[in-house]
mmCIF file of C-alpha atoms (C1' of nucleotides) in Angstrom:
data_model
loop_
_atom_site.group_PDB
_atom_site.id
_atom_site.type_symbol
_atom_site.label_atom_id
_atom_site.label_comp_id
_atom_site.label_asym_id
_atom_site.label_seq_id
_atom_site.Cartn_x
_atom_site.Cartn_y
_atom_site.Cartn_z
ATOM 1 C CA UNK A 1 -10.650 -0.515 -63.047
ATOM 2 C CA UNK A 2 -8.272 1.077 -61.032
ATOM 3 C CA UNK A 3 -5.085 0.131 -59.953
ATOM 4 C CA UNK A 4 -5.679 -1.000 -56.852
ATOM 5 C CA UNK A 5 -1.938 -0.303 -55.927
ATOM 6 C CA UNK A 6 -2.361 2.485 -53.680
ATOM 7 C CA UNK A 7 -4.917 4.528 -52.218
ATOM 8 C CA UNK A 8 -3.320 8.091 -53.689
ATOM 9 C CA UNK A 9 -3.121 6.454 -57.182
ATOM 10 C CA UNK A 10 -4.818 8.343 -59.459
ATOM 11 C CA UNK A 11 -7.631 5.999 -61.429
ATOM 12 C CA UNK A 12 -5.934 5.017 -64.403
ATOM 13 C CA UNK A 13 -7.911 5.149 -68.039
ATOM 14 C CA UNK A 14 -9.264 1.670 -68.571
ATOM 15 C CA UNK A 15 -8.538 -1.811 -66.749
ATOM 16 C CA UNK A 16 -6.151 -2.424 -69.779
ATOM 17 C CA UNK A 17 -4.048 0.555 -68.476
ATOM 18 C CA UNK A 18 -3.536 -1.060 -65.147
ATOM 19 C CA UNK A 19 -0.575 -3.193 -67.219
ATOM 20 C CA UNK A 20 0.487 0.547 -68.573
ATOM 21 C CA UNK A 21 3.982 1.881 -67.798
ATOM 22 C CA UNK A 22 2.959 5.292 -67.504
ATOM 23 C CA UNK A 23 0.535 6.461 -64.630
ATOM 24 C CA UNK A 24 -2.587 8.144 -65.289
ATOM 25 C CA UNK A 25 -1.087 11.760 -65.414
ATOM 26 C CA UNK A 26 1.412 10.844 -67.771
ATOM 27 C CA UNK A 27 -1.288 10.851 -70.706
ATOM 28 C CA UNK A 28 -2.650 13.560 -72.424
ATOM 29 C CA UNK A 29 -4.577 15.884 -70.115
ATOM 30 C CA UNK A 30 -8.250 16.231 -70.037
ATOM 31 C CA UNK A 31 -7.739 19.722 -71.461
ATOM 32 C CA UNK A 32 -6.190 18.706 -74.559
ATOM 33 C CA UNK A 33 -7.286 17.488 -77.207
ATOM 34 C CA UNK A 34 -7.659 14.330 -78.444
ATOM 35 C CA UNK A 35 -7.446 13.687 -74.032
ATOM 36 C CA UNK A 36 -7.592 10.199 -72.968
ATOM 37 C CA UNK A 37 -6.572 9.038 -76.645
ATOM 38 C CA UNK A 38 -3.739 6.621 -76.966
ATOM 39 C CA UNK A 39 -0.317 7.448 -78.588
ATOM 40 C CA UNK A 40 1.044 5.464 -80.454
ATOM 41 C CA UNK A 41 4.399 5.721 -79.047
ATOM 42 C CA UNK A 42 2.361 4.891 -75.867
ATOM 43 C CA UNK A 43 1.587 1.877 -77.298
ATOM 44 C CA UNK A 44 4.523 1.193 -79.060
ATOM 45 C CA UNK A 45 6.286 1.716 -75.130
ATOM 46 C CA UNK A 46 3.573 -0.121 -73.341
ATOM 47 C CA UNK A 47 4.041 -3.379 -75.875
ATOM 48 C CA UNK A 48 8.269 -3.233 -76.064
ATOM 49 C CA UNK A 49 8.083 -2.606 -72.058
ATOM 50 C CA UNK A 50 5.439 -5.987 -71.925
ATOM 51 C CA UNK A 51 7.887 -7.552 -74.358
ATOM 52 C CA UNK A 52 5.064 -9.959 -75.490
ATOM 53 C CA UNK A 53 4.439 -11.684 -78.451
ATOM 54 C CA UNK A 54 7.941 -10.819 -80.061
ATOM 55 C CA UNK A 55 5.807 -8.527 -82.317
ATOM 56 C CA UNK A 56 8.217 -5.430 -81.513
ATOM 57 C CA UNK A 57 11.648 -5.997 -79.652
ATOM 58 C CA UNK A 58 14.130 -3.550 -78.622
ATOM 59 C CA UNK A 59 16.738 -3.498 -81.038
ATOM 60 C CA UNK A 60 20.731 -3.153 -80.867
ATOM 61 C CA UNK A 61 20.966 0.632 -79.542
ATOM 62 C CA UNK A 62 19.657 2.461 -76.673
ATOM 63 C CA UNK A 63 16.093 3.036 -77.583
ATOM 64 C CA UNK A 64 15.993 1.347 -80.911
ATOM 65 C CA UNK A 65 13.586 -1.213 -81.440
ATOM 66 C CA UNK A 66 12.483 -3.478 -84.973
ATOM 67 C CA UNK A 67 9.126 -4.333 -85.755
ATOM 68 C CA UNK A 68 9.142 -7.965 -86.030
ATOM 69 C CA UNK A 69 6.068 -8.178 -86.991
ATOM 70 C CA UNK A 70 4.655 -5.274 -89.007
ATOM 71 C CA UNK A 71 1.077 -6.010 -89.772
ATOM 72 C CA UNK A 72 0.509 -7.669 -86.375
ATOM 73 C CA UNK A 73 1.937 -4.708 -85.309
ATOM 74 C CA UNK A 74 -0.429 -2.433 -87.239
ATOM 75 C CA UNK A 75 -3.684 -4.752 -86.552
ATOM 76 C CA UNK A 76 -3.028 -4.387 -83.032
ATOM 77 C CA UNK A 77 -2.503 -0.925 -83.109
ATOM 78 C CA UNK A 78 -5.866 -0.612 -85.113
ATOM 79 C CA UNK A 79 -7.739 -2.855 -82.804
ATOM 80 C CA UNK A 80 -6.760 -0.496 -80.081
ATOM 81 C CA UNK A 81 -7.981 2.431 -82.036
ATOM 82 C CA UNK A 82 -10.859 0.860 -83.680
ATOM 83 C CA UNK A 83 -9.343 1.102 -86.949
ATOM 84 C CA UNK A 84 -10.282 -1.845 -88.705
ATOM 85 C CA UNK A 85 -8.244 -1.233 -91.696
ATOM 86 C CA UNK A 86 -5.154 0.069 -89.960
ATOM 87 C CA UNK A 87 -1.886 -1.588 -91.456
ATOM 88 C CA UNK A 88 1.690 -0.903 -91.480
ATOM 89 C CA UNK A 89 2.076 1.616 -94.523
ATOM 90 C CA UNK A 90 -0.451 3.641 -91.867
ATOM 91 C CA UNK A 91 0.987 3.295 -88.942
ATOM 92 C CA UNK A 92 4.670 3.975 -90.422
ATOM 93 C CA UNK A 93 3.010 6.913 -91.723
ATOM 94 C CA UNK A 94 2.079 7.489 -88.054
ATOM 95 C CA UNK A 95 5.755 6.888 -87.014
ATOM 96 C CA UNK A 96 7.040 9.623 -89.654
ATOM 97 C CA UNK A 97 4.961 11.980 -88.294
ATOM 98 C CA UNK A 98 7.227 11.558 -84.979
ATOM 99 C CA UNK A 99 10.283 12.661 -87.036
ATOM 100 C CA UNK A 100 9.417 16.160 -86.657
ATOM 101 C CA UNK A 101 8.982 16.203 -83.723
ATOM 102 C CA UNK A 102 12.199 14.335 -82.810
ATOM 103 C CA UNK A 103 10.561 11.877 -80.721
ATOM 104 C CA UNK A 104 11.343 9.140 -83.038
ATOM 105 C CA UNK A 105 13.819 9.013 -86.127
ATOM 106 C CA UNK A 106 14.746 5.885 -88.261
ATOM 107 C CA UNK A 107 17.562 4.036 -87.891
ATOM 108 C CA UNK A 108 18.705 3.885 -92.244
ATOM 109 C CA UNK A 109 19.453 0.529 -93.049
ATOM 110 C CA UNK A 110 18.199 -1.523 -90.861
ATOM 111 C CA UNK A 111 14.922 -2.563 -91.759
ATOM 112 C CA UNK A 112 11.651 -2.378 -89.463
ATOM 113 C CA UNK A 113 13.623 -0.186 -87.170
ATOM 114 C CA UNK A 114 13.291 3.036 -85.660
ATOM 115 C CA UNK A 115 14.670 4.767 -82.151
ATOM 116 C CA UNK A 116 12.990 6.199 -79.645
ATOM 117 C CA UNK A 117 14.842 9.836 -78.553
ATOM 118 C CA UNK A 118 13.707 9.612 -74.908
ATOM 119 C CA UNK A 119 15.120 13.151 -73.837
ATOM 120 C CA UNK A 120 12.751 14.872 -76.285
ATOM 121 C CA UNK A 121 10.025 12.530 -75.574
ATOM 122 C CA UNK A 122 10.152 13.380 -71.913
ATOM 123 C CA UNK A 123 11.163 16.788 -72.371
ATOM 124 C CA UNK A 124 7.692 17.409 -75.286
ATOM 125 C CA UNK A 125 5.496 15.844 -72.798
ATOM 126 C CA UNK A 126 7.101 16.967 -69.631
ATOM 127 C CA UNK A 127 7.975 20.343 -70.617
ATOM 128 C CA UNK A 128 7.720 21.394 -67.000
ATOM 129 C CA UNK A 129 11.579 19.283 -66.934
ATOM 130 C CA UNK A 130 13.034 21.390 -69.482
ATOM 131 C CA UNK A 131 13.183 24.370 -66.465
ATOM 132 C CA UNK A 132 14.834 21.919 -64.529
ATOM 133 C CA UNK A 133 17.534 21.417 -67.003
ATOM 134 C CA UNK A 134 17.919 25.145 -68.143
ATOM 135 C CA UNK A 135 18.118 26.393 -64.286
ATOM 136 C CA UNK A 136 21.700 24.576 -64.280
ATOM 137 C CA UNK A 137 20.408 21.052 -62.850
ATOM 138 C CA UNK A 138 20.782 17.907 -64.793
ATOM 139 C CA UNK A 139 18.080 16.941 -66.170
ATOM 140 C CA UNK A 140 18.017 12.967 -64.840
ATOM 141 C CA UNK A 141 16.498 11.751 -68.215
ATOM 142 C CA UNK A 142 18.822 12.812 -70.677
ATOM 143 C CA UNK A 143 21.573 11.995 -67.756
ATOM 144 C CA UNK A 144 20.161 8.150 -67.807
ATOM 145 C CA UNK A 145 19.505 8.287 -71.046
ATOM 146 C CA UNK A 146 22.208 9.772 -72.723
ATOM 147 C CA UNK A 147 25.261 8.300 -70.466
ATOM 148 C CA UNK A 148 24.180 4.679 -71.259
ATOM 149 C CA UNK A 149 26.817 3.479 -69.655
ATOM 150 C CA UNK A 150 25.403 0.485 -68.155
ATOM 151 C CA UNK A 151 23.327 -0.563 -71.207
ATOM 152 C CA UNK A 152 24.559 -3.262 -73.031
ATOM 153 C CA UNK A 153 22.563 -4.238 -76.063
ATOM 154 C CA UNK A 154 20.953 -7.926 -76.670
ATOM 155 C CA UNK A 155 22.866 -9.692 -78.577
ATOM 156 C CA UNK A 156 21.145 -12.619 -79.837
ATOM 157 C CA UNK A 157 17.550 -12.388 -80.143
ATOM 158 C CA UNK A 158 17.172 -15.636 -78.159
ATOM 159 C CA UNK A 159 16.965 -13.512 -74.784
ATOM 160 C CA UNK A 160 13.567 -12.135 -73.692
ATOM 161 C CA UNK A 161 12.876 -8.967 -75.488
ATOM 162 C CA UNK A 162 12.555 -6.616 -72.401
ATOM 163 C CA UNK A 163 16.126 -6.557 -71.806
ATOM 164 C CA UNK A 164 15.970 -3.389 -72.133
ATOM 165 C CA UNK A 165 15.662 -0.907 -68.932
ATOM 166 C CA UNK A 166 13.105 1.624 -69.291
ATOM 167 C CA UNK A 167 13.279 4.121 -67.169
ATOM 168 C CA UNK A 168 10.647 6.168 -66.981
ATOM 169 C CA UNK A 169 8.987 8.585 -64.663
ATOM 170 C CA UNK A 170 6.531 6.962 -62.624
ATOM 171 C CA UNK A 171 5.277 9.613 -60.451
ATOM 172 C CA UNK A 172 6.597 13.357 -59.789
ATOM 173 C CA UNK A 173 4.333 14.493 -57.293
ATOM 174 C CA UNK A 174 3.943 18.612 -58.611
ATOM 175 C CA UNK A 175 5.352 19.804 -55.359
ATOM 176 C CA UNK A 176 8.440 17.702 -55.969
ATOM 177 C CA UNK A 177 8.624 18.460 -59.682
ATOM 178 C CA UNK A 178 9.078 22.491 -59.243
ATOM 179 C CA UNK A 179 10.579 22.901 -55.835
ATOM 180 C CA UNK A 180 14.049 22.067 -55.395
ATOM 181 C CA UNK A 181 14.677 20.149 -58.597
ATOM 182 C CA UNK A 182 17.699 17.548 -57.679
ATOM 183 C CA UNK A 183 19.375 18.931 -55.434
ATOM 184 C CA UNK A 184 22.043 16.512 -54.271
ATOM 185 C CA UNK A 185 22.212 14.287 -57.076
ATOM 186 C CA UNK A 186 19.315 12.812 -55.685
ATOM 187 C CA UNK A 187 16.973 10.224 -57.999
ATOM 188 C CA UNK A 188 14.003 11.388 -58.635
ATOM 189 C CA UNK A 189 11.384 8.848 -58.340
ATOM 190 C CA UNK A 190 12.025 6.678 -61.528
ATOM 191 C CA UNK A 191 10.287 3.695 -62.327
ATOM 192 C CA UNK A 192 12.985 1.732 -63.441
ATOM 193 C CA UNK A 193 11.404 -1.686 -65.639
ATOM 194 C CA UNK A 194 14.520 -3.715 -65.407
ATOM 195 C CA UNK A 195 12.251 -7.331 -65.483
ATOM 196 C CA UNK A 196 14.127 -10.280 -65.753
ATOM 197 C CA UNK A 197 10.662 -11.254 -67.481
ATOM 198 C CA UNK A 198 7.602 -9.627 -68.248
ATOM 199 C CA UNK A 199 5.832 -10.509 -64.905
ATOM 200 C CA UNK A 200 7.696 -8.827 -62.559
ATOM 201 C CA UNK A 201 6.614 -5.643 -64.686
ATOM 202 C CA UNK A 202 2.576 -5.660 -62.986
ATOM 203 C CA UNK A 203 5.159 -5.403 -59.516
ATOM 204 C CA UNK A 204 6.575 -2.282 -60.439
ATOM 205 C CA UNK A 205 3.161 -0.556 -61.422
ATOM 206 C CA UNK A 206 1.907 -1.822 -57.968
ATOM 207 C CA UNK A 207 4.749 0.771 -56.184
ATOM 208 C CA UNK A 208 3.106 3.499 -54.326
ATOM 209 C CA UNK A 209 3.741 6.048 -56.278
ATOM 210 C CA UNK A 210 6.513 7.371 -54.159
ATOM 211 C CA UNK A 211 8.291 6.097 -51.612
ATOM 212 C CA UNK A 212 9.116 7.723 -48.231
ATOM 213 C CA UNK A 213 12.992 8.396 -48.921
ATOM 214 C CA UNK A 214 11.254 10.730 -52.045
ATOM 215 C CA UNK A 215 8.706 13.198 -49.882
ATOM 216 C CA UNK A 216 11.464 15.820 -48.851
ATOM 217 C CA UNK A 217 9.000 17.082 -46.302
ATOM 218 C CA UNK A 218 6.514 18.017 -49.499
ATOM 219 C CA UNK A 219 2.794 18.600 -49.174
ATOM 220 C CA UNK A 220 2.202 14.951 -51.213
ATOM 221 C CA UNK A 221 -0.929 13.558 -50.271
ATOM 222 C CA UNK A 222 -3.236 12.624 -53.307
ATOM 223 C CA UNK A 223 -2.531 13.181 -56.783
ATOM 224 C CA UNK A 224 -4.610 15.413 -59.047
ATOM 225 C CA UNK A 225 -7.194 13.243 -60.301
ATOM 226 C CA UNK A 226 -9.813 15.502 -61.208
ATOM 227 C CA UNK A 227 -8.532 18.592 -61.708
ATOM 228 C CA UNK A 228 -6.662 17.948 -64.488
ATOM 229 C CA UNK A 229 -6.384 21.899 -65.307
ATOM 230 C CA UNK A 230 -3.809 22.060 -62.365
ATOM 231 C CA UNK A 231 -1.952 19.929 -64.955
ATOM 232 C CA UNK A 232 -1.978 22.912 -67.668
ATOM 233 C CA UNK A 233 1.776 23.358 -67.646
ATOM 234 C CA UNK A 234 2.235 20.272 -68.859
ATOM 235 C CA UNK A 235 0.898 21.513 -72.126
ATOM 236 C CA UNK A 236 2.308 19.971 -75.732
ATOM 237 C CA UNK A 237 4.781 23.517 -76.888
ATOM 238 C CA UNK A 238 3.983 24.427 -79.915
ATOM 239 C CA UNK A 239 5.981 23.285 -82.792
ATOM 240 C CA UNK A 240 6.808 26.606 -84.138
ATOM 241 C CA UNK A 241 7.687 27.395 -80.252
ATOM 242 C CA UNK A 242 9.432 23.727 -79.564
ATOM 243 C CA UNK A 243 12.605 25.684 -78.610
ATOM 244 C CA UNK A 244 10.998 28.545 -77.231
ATOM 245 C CA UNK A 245 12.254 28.557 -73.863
ATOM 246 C CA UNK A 246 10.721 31.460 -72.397
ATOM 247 C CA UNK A 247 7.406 30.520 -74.269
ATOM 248 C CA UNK A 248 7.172 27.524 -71.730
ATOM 249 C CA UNK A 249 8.415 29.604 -68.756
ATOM 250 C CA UNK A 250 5.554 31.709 -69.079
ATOM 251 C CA UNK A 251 2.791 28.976 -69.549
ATOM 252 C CA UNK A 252 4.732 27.398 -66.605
ATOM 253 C CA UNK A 253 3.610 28.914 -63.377
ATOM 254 C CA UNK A 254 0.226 28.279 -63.735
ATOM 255 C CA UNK A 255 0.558 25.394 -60.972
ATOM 256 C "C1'" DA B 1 10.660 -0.416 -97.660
ATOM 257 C "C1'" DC B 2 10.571 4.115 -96.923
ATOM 258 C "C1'" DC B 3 9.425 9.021 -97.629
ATOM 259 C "C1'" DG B 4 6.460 13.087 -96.927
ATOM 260 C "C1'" DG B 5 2.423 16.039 -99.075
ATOM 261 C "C1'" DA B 6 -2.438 16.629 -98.824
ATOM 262 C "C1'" DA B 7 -6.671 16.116 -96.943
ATOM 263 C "C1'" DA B 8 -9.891 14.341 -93.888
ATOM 264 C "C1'" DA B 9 -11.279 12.260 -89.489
ATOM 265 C "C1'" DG B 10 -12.294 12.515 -84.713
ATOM 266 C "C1'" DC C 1 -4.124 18.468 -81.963
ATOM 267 C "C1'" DT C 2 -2.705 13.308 -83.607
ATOM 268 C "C1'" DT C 3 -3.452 10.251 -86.474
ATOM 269 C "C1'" DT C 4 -5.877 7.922 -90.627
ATOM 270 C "C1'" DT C 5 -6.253 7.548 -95.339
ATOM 271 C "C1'" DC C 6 -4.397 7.789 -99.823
ATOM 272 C "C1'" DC C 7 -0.765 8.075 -102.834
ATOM 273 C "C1'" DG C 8 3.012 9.563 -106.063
ATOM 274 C "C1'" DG C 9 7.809 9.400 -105.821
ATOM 275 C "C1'" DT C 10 12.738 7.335 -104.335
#
DNA sequence: ACCGGAAAAG
DNA sequence: CTTTTCCGGT
């Protein structure tokens, strides 16, 4: 059940997450609650980054994807819950939750379709970034993600759905994440799902987690398995203190 | 279809 | 806490 991709890979959550996008870390902490649960935008990531099934596809903008399929959508979502009764007025319900918190927001008119806001998605469940990007430096994501530059939306629906690139971030080693945040304009260690087809995408998660061109000299040996409390800054702000900068600087040095 | 309140679940 | 469930309203 683990991925047997490297030897300092944390042991991801189930077999099923061995085909996840995210590494173990990048869920919800043991310390919080609900830990080890799925997300549904988790989900809704792991099946658009699969691209099987043509139940969801990414959609015409940069993060926007349609539900092709609602109810499959919804029965797949409950099977992975173990909600038997789960269905689509549910899980849109679900989905407006996400409005709030800006992670999500609906794209009017177009039916079936929402958009992903990847800056705030990162930046809510890698607050630890935010730092990054109020201490001056870019903060890569929203650079990648906002510049879009180099995205050019599917045309025809004919193409495999996973044309488009998710970049994510596969593995910030702690040491990495709050020393000397980008320096030089250097990448941090994105896994970048660019798959000409679904496939290649098991390749990817099989990457150490970071290559030698990444260690800067940084203490990186293993990744914090067990002690998930040394993960504590990652902690979920509070929504009344979602833009409470200072709020996360002080919860922040606890690594 | 889509919205968001209310309550309850886990 | 994040949904799940239910539902009245557009």
């Amino acid at each position: 059940m683990h991925c047997s991709c490297s030897s300092n890979m944390g042991p991801l959550i189930s077999p099923y997450w061995s085909q996840m996008l995210f590494p173990d870390w990048a869920y919800k902490p043991a310390w919080s609650q609900g830990s080890r649960q799925v997300q549904l935008w988790h989900f809704l990531l792991e099946l658009l980054g699969r691209g099987e099934g043509g139940v969801i596809t990414w959609g015409g903008e940069w993060g926007e994807f349609v539900i092709q399929d609602p109810e499959r959508l919804a029965k797949l979502w409950g099977e992975r819950k173990g909600k038997l009764h789960m269905n689509y007025d549910k899980l849109s319900r679900a989905l407006r939750y996400y409005y709030n918190k800006r992670i999500l927001h609906k794209t009017k008119g177009k039916r079936f379709t929402y958009k992903f806001n990847f800056s705030k998605l990162i930046l809510v469940n890698y607050p630890s970034l935010a730092s990054c990007h109020r201490s001056g430096n870019s903060l890569p994501f929203s650079r990648l993600f906002s510049e879009g530059s180099h995205y050019s939306p599917p045309v025809n629906r004919a193409q495999p759905s996973v044309s488009h690139p998710l970049l994510l971030p596969y593995c910030f080693p702690k040491s990495l994440l709050f020393s000397q945040p980008n320096p030089n304009q250097q990448q941090f260690p994105f896994l970048s799902a660019l798959p000409t087809s679904a496939a290649h995408i098991s390749e990817f998660l099989c990457l150490p987690p970071f290559n030698s061109s990444l260690h800067h000299g940084q203490n990186l040996t293993s990744w914090p398995t067990k002690h998930s409390a040394e993960w504590s800054f990652n902690r979920v702000p509070e929504p009344s203190q979602m833009d409470d900068r200072e709020g996360q600087e002080a919860r922040r040095q606890k690594m």
